[in-house]
Structures are given as C-alpha cells and as structure tokens.
Amino acid sequence: MCGIVGYVGKAVAPDNKVSPSHRPQEVVLEGLRRLEYRGYDSAGIALAAPGMTELASAKKAGKLTNLKNEILQNPLPEATAAIGHTRWATHGGPTDRNAHPHLADNGRLAVIHNGIIENFAELKAELVEAGVTFLSDTDTEVAAHIIARCYKGTEDLTEAMRLAVGRFRGTFTLLAVAAEDPTTVVGARHDSPLVVGLGDGENFLGSDVAAFVAYTKDAMELEQDQIVTITPTSVNVINFDGTPGKGKTYAVDWDAEAGDKGGFASYMDKEIHEQPQAIADTLRGRVDANGALQLDEVSIDESVFRAIDQIIVIACGTAAYAGQVARYAIEHWCRIPVEIELAHEFRYRDPIVNEKTLVVAISQSGETMDTLMAVRHAREQGAKVLSIVNAQGSTIPRESDAVLYTHAGPEIAVASTKAFTAQITAAYLLGMYLAQVRGNKFPDEIDSLLSALKAIPAKVQTVIERGEYVKATARSMKSADSVLFLGRHVGYPVAMEGALKLKELAYIHAEGFAAGELKHGPIALIDEGLPVFIIVPSPRSRTGLHSKVVSNIQEVRARGARTLVIAEDGDDAVRQFADEIFWIPNCPTLMQPLLAAIPLQIFAMELATTKGLDVDQPRNLAKSVTVE
Ligand code: M6R
C-alpha cells in the first residue's frame, strides 16, 4: 500500500568534512514519484543534517504534486539523510495532519510506516497516560513515540527500533531518522515489504526497487523480522532478536526508463502496448538443451509434481481471474482437478490441503498480504507452493517452494493489464510443465502448445493496432452508468476482468457473468440500451459453445441491449446480432483470453479518460495491497 523511501549519503567530502546537499531530498522525491502508485492519499518527507536541532519536514494531503508545491513555496534545507512516504490511508483520514512522517521527541525523530499496528489503541492509551500529546489519528504516530522513547534510553537508533518493534503487533515496515544521527536511517520489516539499494557512498531503502532504480541496480532482499541500518558506507542487518542477519543481494533486471511513461499519455496505455513484449519475455528461455520446459527456481522434486492430486490457485483481483483462465488449460492438459480461490477467503474456510496439494499463488507485486497469508497457511498444512510473480525480490516468491516469474517489467498503473496476460502465459507454461513431468502429453504435443503460445504476441499486437475503433466506441458511451460482460468457458473470467477494469477506472457499475447464467436471473437487468459486452468463442472451437453464445447475444438484444461483441476474424454468424464488433485474430480456444482481454482494457481506459478521470491512479485504490 504505502510507498516508503529512505536515503543516506554523499555526506562526507574528501577532506572528511561534512558537505550536505539537496541530493537526499531529490532522491526521496524521485523515489516517491516512482512509488506513488502504491498510494496517493498524501505524501511527506523528513530530512536530517548535522547541526539540526530538529528535523526538517513537509507533508501534504493529496498527490505528490501537492507536496512538491509546498516545498517550492517553503524550501527545505540541505541534508544528509531523508525519509519519504506516499500514503494509502488506513488509520485516520487522508489529511495533512495524518500524512507521514510523524514526528516525536519535539521534532527530533521522524517515522514513516506501511502496514497496521493492531495494538495501537492500547499503546496510545499508555502514552497519553504518560503525558504524550498526539497530533494525528494514525497508528504510526504511536510507533514514532515508542521508538523515540526507546531512543532516549539507548541513544542508538538501531537498538531503539529493535526494542520498539517488540511492542508492536500487526504488520509493518517502519523507517526512522533522528536529528542526533544525521547519516543513518533505520528500517524494520514485519510482514510488509522493504528492500535495500546498494550505492557507492550512499545507500537506499524502498518499498520496492522502483524507489532507487534510477540510482542503483544493486539491491538486497531482507527477510521478515529484520532491522536494517544504512549509513553512506554501510548496510547492517540484524534480526528482531538482536542476532546478526543477512540479506541476499541481486541485480535489478529492469532499467529506470521502464518505469517511465515513454511518451504514452498514461502508464496504463504504455503497459497495454507492452503486452506483446511481456508475453514474449515470459515465454523466453523456458526450454532447456533437451527441449524440456523449465521453471525459474524450483525446490520441488519432480516426484512431488507427479504425486499431486489437486491444485489450488490462490490470488486476488485480476490475478485471480488469470488463475481462473488457467484452470481450464491445466485441467484439460494435466487431468488434475484445479480449484481457484480468492486468497483472502482461502485460509478462513479450513481448506482441505495436504502434501499432495500444489498451491499456485499468483501475484503481480509478490506482496499482496492476503495472498502471502494464504501461502503461509498452505505451507503450514504441508502443501507445496509455487508462485507466479512479476516483482523480483518480493516476499511471496521468497516464501514459496518454487517460482515462475512473469517477465512483464514494472507495472505502475493501478489497473493491471500486462501482468494479467503475462500471468496467464506463465500459468499455461506451468500447465505444460506439469503435463510434461506427469507424462500427460508427448513432447511433440507440448511443442505444438508452445508454438501456439509463441504466436500470441504478434496477435496481441494486431488487437492493439485495432484499438482506435474500441476507443471511439468508448467515447460514445460517456454517459453509460451500467455495463454487463458475458462469457463462457475461458471467456467467463475475461468477462469478469473486463467488468473489474471498468469499475476501477471509470467508476461505473459493471458485472461479469457466465453467459449460461443469464437466464437464471441476470437477464432481468437487461433494459433498453444497456451496453452488454459478449466474448464469443471461436466458431472453430470444439467446445461447441459458439452457437450457445450467439444465442445469448440474441437473447439480450431482443430485450433492448446494445451488444458489443468480441469475436474472431471472419465469424459471420455474429455480425448480424452485434451493434459493435471488436475483431480479434484466430487462435486456439484456450489462448483466446490473451487477445479478448485487450479491447476490454482499452475500452475501460478510454472511457475513464473521456470522463476526465485519472486512469493510472483511480480513487480509493493502491497498486499493491499490503494490508489484509
Ligand atoms: O499484486 P497482485 O497481483 O497480488 O494484486 C492483486 C490485485 O490487487 C490486483 O490484481 C487488482 O485487482 C488490480 N488493481 C486490478 O486491476
């Protein structure tokens, strides 16, 4: 949820004299710009420099631009260390006073936080009793005062953090900086993301690598329940129990430019256009010298894959729809029952999971708390967990038994697009891998599936190039206040994904239905002029569903619906029943979601744009949901 940046560096000149600069402020503001997708209810910064009796800080409700304007009007001093925060509000409304950083000890210590301190009320009562005055409604301010009190007792910020975290329940990443120690930033993580950027004479902390990738590609993963202390020349990790800790270093595999808009009007537009590449990159390098499919990091023995008798896919939102699509393919290819479950429901229903269960966790960010908790629950029950994740260095892959990365590059827009198609691609690779290991398919059958998948990026490109007609249709529907989406088989999760895109971007009531369910209730919603998207299976599909869906189109049209049909090139049977047709190239039935999703993404983006809405940062949302 919230974005966190910490920086120390460039403090000591060759003559060993302190030479502060504006770099800490620049680095933190740039980091916040790149992390703003994590939350945009408010933004703030705190700076430390030698000689300061209290920290300099600024914070503003609303988007980062408000903070930048505030700093332009009231410039901040030069500094040697800085922390910055972009917020998705949990405790306390999105106001100036609730914006982070929160200060304690008369402005001498500042704290930023991602997560929720669940026992904040009891800690606050204790502090109020001791005479502390609170200036915000947040749980974070409680943490700031506790850390400040521990700091007074120890005069060591790392030890203060260590003592303080022992008092917190919940989930948190916390960063602290103190006026007395202006070349140190201390961070702590418990079930919330934090990575370290390793620089030359400077070091960084961030919620993810986007915070510092403009400055360094050398990163370090931390484990849960660790504290990291950065100075310009050192990075020291300890565990919450005080024992020495160790991080795992790695090189970030994308450039800072990948996180820029690259000439597109929005990140979402750019990411829609990146889908051919994202799918191709996810497929790349998956076949070994013997022609066998391979995954990324697997500590699951092939014998375990052969022994599994069920697969449960856990994910949230768009990632769950990707899982739902994949279910059709995996069951068909591997003849294993596949269940798909929303991660936040999974562990609360006492699922039947054991060592013969393969749990597949799908997540773009690799940090979604609901999914992470479900992963932990599954492993506790003895299941093996394989994750399909986009963000390198994130928590879910680290806590999984195996990982298959989607190489989609950074996805910045809150609405997921390229992650969705890359997740389907990766899940299909997993299906093929299982079919290979379990002997459900001959190598030449796997080859032909892989070839069909490899042909998809060019077809996605074709769909994108046809986007202008989709956009024109969207512009004509500015006043729509409800839109339905229908699909069958793999088209059903695509319908739900289309509805989700429209809800989150254009704030329109939208629902996706299995078209077969229509006559069991939802058809009562059809009214004169109601827009209904219908995803039509290929007329060549052996599922026999094409004619059923064509009947569904007629049923809704007969009741006055405006039919917006996604159909394969040359499908003449649908033409006469469609008010608008968005054509997609021919492809095997199971691959169709990779094409059919694209017009729906473009439609939602364009309709939101036409309504003057921010497509990259829709209201109330954040890119990565790191609280339950
Ligand atoms: O990072 P994750 O893939 O785990 O995120 C899951 C959902 O929060 C995410 O897909 C969300 O539904 C998107 N905003 C939808 O566009």
PDB file of N, CA, C and O and ligand atoms in Angstrom, residues 315-320 362-368 371 396 411 413-417 419 423 497 500-501 504 621-625, ligand 1:
ATOM      1  N   ALA A 315      -5.191 -16.201  -5.286  1.00  0.00           N
ATOM      2  CA  ALA A 315      -4.827 -14.895  -5.835  1.00  0.00           C
ATOM      3  C   ALA A 315      -5.964 -13.932  -5.532  1.00  0.00           C
ATOM      4  O   ALA A 315      -7.013 -14.342  -5.014  1.00  0.00           O
ATOM      5  N   CYS A 316      -5.760 -12.676  -5.867  1.00  0.00           N
ATOM      6  CA  CYS A 316      -6.805 -11.662  -5.667  1.00  0.00           C
ATOM      7  C   CYS A 316      -6.969 -10.854  -6.954  1.00  0.00           C
ATOM      8  O   CYS A 316      -6.021 -10.694  -7.723  1.00  0.00           O
ATOM      9  N   GLY A 317      -8.156 -10.317  -7.134  1.00  0.00           N
ATOM     10  CA  GLY A 317      -8.423  -9.375  -8.222  1.00  0.00           C
ATOM     11  C   GLY A 317      -8.099  -9.959  -9.579  1.00  0.00           C
ATOM     12  O   GLY A 317      -8.436 -11.109  -9.901  1.00  0.00           O
ATOM     13  N   THR A 318      -7.407  -9.163 -10.367  1.00  0.00           N
ATOM     14  CA  THR A 318      -7.058  -9.571 -11.722  1.00  0.00           C
ATOM     15  C   THR A 318      -6.250 -10.868 -11.731  1.00  0.00           C
ATOM     16  O   THR A 318      -6.444 -11.721 -12.599  1.00  0.00           O
ATOM     17  N   ALA A 319      -5.356 -11.011 -10.770  1.00  0.00           N
ATOM     18  CA  ALA A 319      -4.526 -12.222 -10.716  1.00  0.00           C
ATOM     19  C   ALA A 319      -5.411 -13.456 -10.531  1.00  0.00           C
ATOM     20  O   ALA A 319      -5.121 -14.537 -11.061  1.00  0.00           O
ATOM     21  N   ALA A 320      -6.506 -13.296  -9.790  1.00  0.00           N
ATOM     22  CA  ALA A 320      -7.424 -14.429  -9.593  1.00  0.00           C
ATOM     23  C   ALA A 320      -8.131 -14.770 -10.906  1.00  0.00           C
ATOM     24  O   ALA A 320      -8.380 -15.947 -11.194  1.00  0.00           O
ATOM     25  N   ILE A 362      -0.689 -16.574  -7.372  1.00  0.00           N
ATOM     26  CA  ILE A 362      -0.421 -15.647  -8.488  1.00  0.00           C
ATOM     27  C   ILE A 362      -0.492 -14.221  -7.961  1.00  0.00           C
ATOM     28  O   ILE A 362      -1.465 -13.833  -7.314  1.00  0.00           O
ATOM     29  N   SER A 363       0.558 -13.449  -8.248  1.00  0.00           N
ATOM     30  CA  SER A 363       0.585 -12.063  -7.762  1.00  0.00           C
ATOM     31  C   SER A 363       1.551 -11.244  -8.604  1.00  0.00           C
ATOM     32  O   SER A 363       2.702 -11.635  -8.794  1.00  0.00           O
ATOM     33  N   GLN A 364       1.093 -10.115  -9.082  1.00  0.00           N
ATOM     34  CA  GLN A 364       1.984  -9.211  -9.795  1.00  0.00           C
ATOM     35  C   GLN A 364       3.049  -8.683  -8.849  1.00  0.00           C
ATOM     36  O   GLN A 364       4.230  -8.766  -9.115  1.00  0.00           O
ATOM     37  N   SER A 365       2.599  -8.121  -7.735  1.00  0.00           N
ATOM     38  CA  SER A 365       3.515  -7.432  -6.820  1.00  0.00           C
ATOM     39  C   SER A 365       4.352  -8.400  -5.993  1.00  0.00           C
ATOM     40  O   SER A 365       5.441  -8.047  -5.544  1.00  0.00           O
ATOM     41  N   GLY A 366       3.827  -9.587  -5.757  1.00  0.00           N
ATOM     42  CA  GLY A 366       4.503 -10.520  -4.847  1.00  0.00           C
ATOM     43  C   GLY A 366       4.397 -10.084  -3.400  1.00  0.00           C
ATOM     44  O   GLY A 366       5.062 -10.639  -2.521  1.00  0.00           O
ATOM     45  N   GLU A 367       3.559  -9.074  -3.143  1.00  0.00           N
ATOM     46  CA  GLU A 367       3.465  -8.537  -1.786  1.00  0.00           C
ATOM     47  C   GLU A 367       2.043  -8.531  -1.257  1.00  0.00           C
ATOM     48  O   GLU A 367       1.823  -8.097  -0.121  1.00  0.00           O
ATOM     49  N   THR A 368       1.061  -8.931  -2.050  1.00  0.00           N
ATOM     50  CA  THR A 368      -0.330  -8.857  -1.604  1.00  0.00           C
ATOM     51  C   THR A 368      -0.490  -9.658  -0.312  1.00  0.00           C
ATOM     52  O   THR A 368      -0.236 -10.869  -0.280  1.00  0.00           O
ATOM     53  N   THR A 371      -2.645 -12.810  -0.200  1.00  0.00           N
ATOM     54  CA  THR A 371      -2.045 -13.942  -0.910  1.00  0.00           C
ATOM     55  C   THR A 371      -0.887 -14.514  -0.092  1.00  0.00           C
ATOM     56  O   THR A 371      -0.731 -15.742   0.032  1.00  0.00           O
ATOM     57  N   ILE A 396       6.460 -12.990  -1.661  1.00  0.00           N
ATOM     58  CA  ILE A 396       5.773 -14.264  -1.964  1.00  0.00           C
ATOM     59  C   ILE A 396       6.720 -15.297  -2.597  1.00  0.00           C
ATOM     60  O   ILE A 396       6.752 -16.449  -2.146  1.00  0.00           O
ATOM     61  N   GLU A 411       4.965  -2.853 -13.539  1.00  0.00           N
ATOM     62  CA  GLU A 411       3.603  -2.414 -13.866  1.00  0.00           C
ATOM     63  C   GLU A 411       3.249  -1.329 -12.855  1.00  0.00           C
ATOM     64  O   GLU A 411       3.161  -1.580 -11.654  1.00  0.00           O
ATOM     65  N   ALA A 413       0.666   1.373 -13.457  1.00  0.00           N
ATOM     66  CA  ALA A 413      -0.752   1.736 -13.392  1.00  0.00           C
ATOM     67  C   ALA A 413      -1.446   0.810 -12.403  1.00  0.00           C
ATOM     68  O   ALA A 413      -1.157  -0.394 -12.356  1.00  0.00           O
ATOM     69  N   VAL A 414      -2.346   1.378 -11.633  1.00  0.00           N
ATOM     70  CA  VAL A 414      -3.032   0.557 -10.623  1.00  0.00           C
ATOM     71  C   VAL A 414      -3.825  -0.572 -11.287  1.00  0.00           C
ATOM     72  O   VAL A 414      -3.856  -1.704 -10.798  1.00  0.00           O
ATOM     73  N   ALA A 415      -4.449  -0.274 -12.407  1.00  0.00           N
ATOM     74  CA  ALA A 415      -5.208  -1.315 -13.111  1.00  0.00           C
ATOM     75  C   ALA A 415      -4.233  -2.250 -13.815  1.00  0.00           C
ATOM     76  O   ALA A 415      -3.399  -1.830 -14.613  1.00  0.00           O
ATOM     77  N   SER A 416      -4.360  -3.506 -13.517  1.00  0.00           N
ATOM     78  CA  SER A 416      -3.430  -4.491 -14.055  1.00  0.00           C
ATOM     79  C   SER A 416      -3.778  -4.819 -15.507  1.00  0.00           C
ATOM     80  O   SER A 416      -4.939  -5.076 -15.819  1.00  0.00           O
ATOM     81  N   THR A 417      -2.794  -4.816 -16.383  1.00  0.00           N
ATOM     82  CA  THR A 417      -3.024  -5.151 -17.797  1.00  0.00           C
ATOM     83  C   THR A 417      -2.000  -6.179 -18.259  1.00  0.00           C
ATOM     84  O   THR A 417      -2.310  -7.357 -18.409  1.00  0.00           O
ATOM     85  N   ALA A 419       0.332  -7.473 -16.625  1.00  0.00           N
ATOM     86  CA  ALA A 419       0.544  -8.541 -15.637  1.00  0.00           C
ATOM     87  C   ALA A 419      -0.466  -9.662 -15.876  1.00  0.00           C
ATOM     88  O   ALA A 419      -0.134 -10.844 -15.758  1.00  0.00           O
ATOM     89  N   GLN A 423       0.546 -13.321 -16.625  1.00  0.00           N
ATOM     90  CA  GLN A 423       0.202 -14.362 -15.637  1.00  0.00           C
ATOM     91  C   GLN A 423      -0.457 -15.563 -16.316  1.00  0.00           C
ATOM     92  O   GLN A 423      -0.168 -16.719 -15.988  1.00  0.00           O
ATOM     93  N   GLU A 497     -12.989  -9.893 -15.691  1.00  0.00           N
ATOM     94  CA  GLU A 497     -11.848  -8.977 -15.727  1.00  0.00           C
ATOM     95  C   GLU A 497     -12.238  -7.671 -16.435  1.00  0.00           C
ATOM     96  O   GLU A 497     -11.867  -6.577 -15.990  1.00  0.00           O
ATOM     97  N   LEU A 500     -14.174  -5.672 -13.989  1.00  0.00           N
ATOM     98  CA  LEU A 500     -13.305  -5.097 -12.948  1.00  0.00           C
ATOM     99  C   LEU A 500     -12.588  -3.856 -13.473  1.00  0.00           C
ATOM    100  O   LEU A 500     -12.508  -2.825 -12.799  1.00  0.00           O
ATOM    101  N   LYS A 501     -12.070  -3.950 -14.700  1.00  0.00           N
ATOM    102  CA  LYS A 501     -11.363  -2.796 -15.277  1.00  0.00           C
ATOM    103  C   LYS A 501     -12.274  -1.580 -15.322  1.00  0.00           C
ATOM    104  O   LYS A 501     -11.874  -0.470 -15.008  1.00  0.00           O
ATOM    105  N   GLU A 504     -13.013  -0.162 -11.714  1.00  0.00           N
ATOM    106  CA  GLU A 504     -11.930   0.528 -11.014  1.00  0.00           C
ATOM    107  C   GLU A 504     -11.476   1.787 -11.736  1.00  0.00           C
ATOM    108  O   GLU A 504     -10.993   2.719 -11.103  1.00  0.00           O
ATOM    109  N   LEU A 621      -7.877   3.454  -4.460  1.00  0.00           N
ATOM    110  CA  LEU A 621      -7.096   2.235  -4.698  1.00  0.00           C
ATOM    111  C   LEU A 621      -5.608   2.451  -4.477  1.00  0.00           C
ATOM    112  O   LEU A 621      -5.140   3.574  -4.366  1.00  0.00           O
ATOM    113  N   ALA A 622      -4.887   1.358  -4.402  1.00  0.00           N
ATOM    114  CA  ALA A 622      -3.428   1.396  -4.392  1.00  0.00           C
ATOM    115  C   ALA A 622      -2.968   0.188  -5.175  1.00  0.00           C
ATOM    116  O   ALA A 622      -3.688  -0.801  -5.279  1.00  0.00           O
ATOM    117  N   LYS A 623      -1.783   0.269  -5.714  1.00  0.00           N
ATOM    118  CA  LYS A 623      -1.318  -0.796  -6.593  1.00  0.00           C
ATOM    119  C   LYS A 623      -1.132  -2.111  -5.852  1.00  0.00           C
ATOM    120  O   LYS A 623      -1.489  -3.161  -6.343  1.00  0.00           O
ATOM    121  N   SER A 624      -0.517  -1.999  -4.691  1.00  0.00           N
ATOM    122  CA  SER A 624      -0.235  -3.278  -4.053  1.00  0.00           C
ATOM    123  C   SER A 624      -0.837  -3.267  -2.651  1.00  0.00           C
ATOM    124  O   SER A 624      -0.617  -2.354  -1.863  1.00  0.00           O
ATOM    125  N   VAL A 625      -1.653  -4.273  -2.387  1.00  0.00           N
ATOM    126  CA  VAL A 625      -2.489  -4.272  -1.185  1.00  0.00           C
ATOM    127  C   VAL A 625      -1.760  -5.037  -0.087  1.00  0.00           C
ATOM    128  O   VAL A 625      -1.868  -6.255   0.020  1.00  0.00           O
TER     129      VAL A 625
HETATM  130  O1  M6R B   1      -0.104  -7.652  -6.924  1.00  0.00           O
HETATM  131  P1  M6R B   1      -1.224  -8.627  -7.070  1.00  0.00           P
HETATM  132  O2  M6R B   1      -1.286  -9.254  -8.431  1.00  0.00           O
HETATM  133  O3  M6R B   1      -1.237  -9.674  -5.990  1.00  0.00           O
HETATM  134  O4  M6R B   1      -2.556  -7.775  -6.907  1.00  0.00           O
HETATM  135  C1  M6R B   1      -3.802  -8.390  -6.903  1.00  0.00           C
HETATM  136  C2  M6R B   1      -4.917  -7.380  -7.069  1.00  0.00           C
HETATM  137  O5  M6R B   1      -4.877  -6.442  -6.037  1.00  0.00           O
HETATM  138  C3  M6R B   1      -4.830  -6.642  -8.413  1.00  0.00           C
HETATM  139  O6  M6R B   1      -4.842  -7.531  -9.480  1.00  0.00           O
HETATM  140  C4  M6R B   1      -6.004  -5.652  -8.562  1.00  0.00           C
HETATM  141  O7  M6R B   1      -7.200  -6.353  -8.639  1.00  0.00           O
HETATM  142  C5  M6R B   1      -5.804  -4.765  -9.787  1.00  0.00           C
HETATM  143  N1  M6R B   1      -5.884  -3.386  -9.398  1.00  0.00           N
HETATM  144  C6  M6R B   1      -6.834  -4.952 -10.836  1.00  0.00           C
HETATM  145  O8  M6R B   1      -6.601  -4.161 -11.942  1.00  0.00           O
END
